[in-house]
Coordinates of N, CA and C in Angstrom, one line a residue:
X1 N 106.5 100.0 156.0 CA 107.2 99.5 154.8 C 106.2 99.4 153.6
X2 N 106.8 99.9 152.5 CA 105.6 99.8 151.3 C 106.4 98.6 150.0
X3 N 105.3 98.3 149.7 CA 105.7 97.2 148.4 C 105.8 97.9 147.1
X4 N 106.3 97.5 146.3 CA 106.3 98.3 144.9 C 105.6 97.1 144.6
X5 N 104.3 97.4 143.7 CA 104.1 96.0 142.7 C 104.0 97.0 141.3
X6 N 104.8 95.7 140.5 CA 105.1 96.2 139.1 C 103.8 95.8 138.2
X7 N 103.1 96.8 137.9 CA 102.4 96.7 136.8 C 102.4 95.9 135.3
X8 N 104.1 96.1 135.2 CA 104.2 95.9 133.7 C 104.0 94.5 133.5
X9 N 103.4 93.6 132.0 CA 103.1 92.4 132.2 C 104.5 92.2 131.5
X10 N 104.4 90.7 131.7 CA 105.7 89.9 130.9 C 105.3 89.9 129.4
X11 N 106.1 90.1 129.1 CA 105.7 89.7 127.4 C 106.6 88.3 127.2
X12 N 105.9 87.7 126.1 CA 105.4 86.5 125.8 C 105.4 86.3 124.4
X13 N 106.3 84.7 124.1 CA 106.2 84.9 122.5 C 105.0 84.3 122.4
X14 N 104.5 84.6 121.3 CA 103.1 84.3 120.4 C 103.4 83.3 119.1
X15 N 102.4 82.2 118.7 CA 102.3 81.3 117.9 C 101.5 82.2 117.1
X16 N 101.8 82.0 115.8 CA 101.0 82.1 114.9 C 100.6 80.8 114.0
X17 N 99.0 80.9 113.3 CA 98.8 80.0 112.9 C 99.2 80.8 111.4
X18 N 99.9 79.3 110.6 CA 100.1 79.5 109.1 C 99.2 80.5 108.5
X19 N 97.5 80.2 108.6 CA 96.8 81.0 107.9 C 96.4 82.4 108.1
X20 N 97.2 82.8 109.3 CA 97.3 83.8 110.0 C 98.4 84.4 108.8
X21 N 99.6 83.8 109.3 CA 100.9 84.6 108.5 C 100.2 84.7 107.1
X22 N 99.5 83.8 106.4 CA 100.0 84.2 104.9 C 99.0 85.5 104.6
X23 N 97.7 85.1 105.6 CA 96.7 86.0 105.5 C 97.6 87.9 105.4
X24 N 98.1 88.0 106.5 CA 99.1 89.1 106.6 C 100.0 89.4 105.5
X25 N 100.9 88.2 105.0 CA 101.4 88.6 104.1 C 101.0 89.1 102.9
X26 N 99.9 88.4 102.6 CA 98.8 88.5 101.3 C 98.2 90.4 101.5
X27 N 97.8 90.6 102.6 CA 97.4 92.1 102.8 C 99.4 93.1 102.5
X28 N 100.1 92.8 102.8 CA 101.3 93.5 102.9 C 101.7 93.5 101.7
X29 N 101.8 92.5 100.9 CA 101.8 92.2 99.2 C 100.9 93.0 98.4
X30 N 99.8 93.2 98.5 CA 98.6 93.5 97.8 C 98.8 95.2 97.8
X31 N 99.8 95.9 99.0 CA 99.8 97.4 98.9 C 98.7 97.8 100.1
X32 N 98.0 96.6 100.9 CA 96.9 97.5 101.7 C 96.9 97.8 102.8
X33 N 98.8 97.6 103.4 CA 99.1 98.0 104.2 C 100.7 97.9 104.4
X34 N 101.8 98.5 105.0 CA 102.9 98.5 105.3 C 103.2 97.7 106.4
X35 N 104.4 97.0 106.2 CA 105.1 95.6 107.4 C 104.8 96.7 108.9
X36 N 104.8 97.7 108.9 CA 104.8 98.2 110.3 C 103.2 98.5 111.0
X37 N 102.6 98.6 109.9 CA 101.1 98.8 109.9 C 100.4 97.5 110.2
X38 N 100.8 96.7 109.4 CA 100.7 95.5 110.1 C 100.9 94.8 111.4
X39 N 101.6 94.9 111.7 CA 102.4 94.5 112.9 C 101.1 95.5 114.1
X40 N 101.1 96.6 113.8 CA 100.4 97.2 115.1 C 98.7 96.7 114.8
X41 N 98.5 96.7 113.5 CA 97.2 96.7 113.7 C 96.6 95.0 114.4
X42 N 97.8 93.5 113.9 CA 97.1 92.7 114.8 C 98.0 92.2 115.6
X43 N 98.7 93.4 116.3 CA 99.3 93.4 117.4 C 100.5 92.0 117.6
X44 N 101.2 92.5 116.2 CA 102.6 91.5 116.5 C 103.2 92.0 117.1
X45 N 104.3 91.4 118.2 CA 105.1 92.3 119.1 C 106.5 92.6 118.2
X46 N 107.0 91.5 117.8 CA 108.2 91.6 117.3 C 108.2 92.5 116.1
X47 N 109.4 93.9 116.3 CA 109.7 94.5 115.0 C 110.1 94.5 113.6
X48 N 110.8 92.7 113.3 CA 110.7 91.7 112.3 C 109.9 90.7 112.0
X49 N 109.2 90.5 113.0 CA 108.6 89.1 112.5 C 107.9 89.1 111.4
X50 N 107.2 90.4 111.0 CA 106.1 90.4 109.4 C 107.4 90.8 108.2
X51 N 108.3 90.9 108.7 CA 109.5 91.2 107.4 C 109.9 89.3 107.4
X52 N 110.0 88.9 108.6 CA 110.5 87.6 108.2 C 109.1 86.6 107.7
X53 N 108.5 87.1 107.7 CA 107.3 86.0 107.4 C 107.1 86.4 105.8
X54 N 107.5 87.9 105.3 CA 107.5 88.0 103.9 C 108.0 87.2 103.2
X55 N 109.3 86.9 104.0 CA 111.0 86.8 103.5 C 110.5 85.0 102.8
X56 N 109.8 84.6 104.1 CA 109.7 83.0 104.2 C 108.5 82.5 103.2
X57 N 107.7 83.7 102.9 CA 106.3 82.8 102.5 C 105.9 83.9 101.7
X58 N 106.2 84.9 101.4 CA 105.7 86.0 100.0 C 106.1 85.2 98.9
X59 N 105.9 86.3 97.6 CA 106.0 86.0 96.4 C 106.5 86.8 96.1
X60 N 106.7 87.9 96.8 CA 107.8 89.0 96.0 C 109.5 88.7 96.7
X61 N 110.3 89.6 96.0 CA 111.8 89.7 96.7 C 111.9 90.7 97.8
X62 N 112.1 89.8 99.2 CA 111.8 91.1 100.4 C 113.8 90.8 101.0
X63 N 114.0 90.1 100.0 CA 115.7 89.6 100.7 C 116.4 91.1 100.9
X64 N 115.8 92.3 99.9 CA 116.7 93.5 100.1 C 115.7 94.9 100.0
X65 N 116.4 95.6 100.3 CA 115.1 97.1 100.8 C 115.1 97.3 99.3
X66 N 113.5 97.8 99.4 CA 113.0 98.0 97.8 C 113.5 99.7 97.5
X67 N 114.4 99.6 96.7 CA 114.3 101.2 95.9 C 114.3 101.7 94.6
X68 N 112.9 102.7 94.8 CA 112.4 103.1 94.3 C 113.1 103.6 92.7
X69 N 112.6 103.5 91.5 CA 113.3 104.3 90.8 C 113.3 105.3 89.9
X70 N 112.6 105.9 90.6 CA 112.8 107.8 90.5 C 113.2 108.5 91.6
X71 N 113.8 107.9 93.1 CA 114.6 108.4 94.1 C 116.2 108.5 94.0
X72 N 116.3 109.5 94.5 CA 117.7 109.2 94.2 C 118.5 108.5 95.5
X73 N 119.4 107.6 95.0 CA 120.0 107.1 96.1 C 121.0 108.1 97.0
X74 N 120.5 107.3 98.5 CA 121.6 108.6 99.9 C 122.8 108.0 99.7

């Protein structure tokens, strides 16, 4: 008889500290990186959480998708 053991780990929510988030937001604001670029580079798991930490603690308006205006709208 063979055992399967599962490799995959549990994932786990993560705390952030305040100066963590704004630090992030401040780089996402500033242009020196994109909410998704962010997220991988210090390894947020969640696919919103740097859009909701904009939402909560930026200085810009992230309540609705930014468009552009010389694109034409789909």
């Amino acid at each position: 008889m063979t055992t399967s053991i599962n490799s995959s780990r549990k994932r786990t929510q993560r705390d952030y500290t305040l100066a963590f988030k704004l630090g992030v937001v401040e780089r996402v604001e500033k242009g020196e990186m994109t909410h998704k670029q962010a997220q991988a580079r210090f390894g947020i798991q969640g696919r919103s959480t740097v859009l909701v930490w904009l939402r909560k603690h930026g200085r810009l308006d992230w309540s609705k998708p930014f468009q552009h205006p010389l694109m034409p709208k789909s």
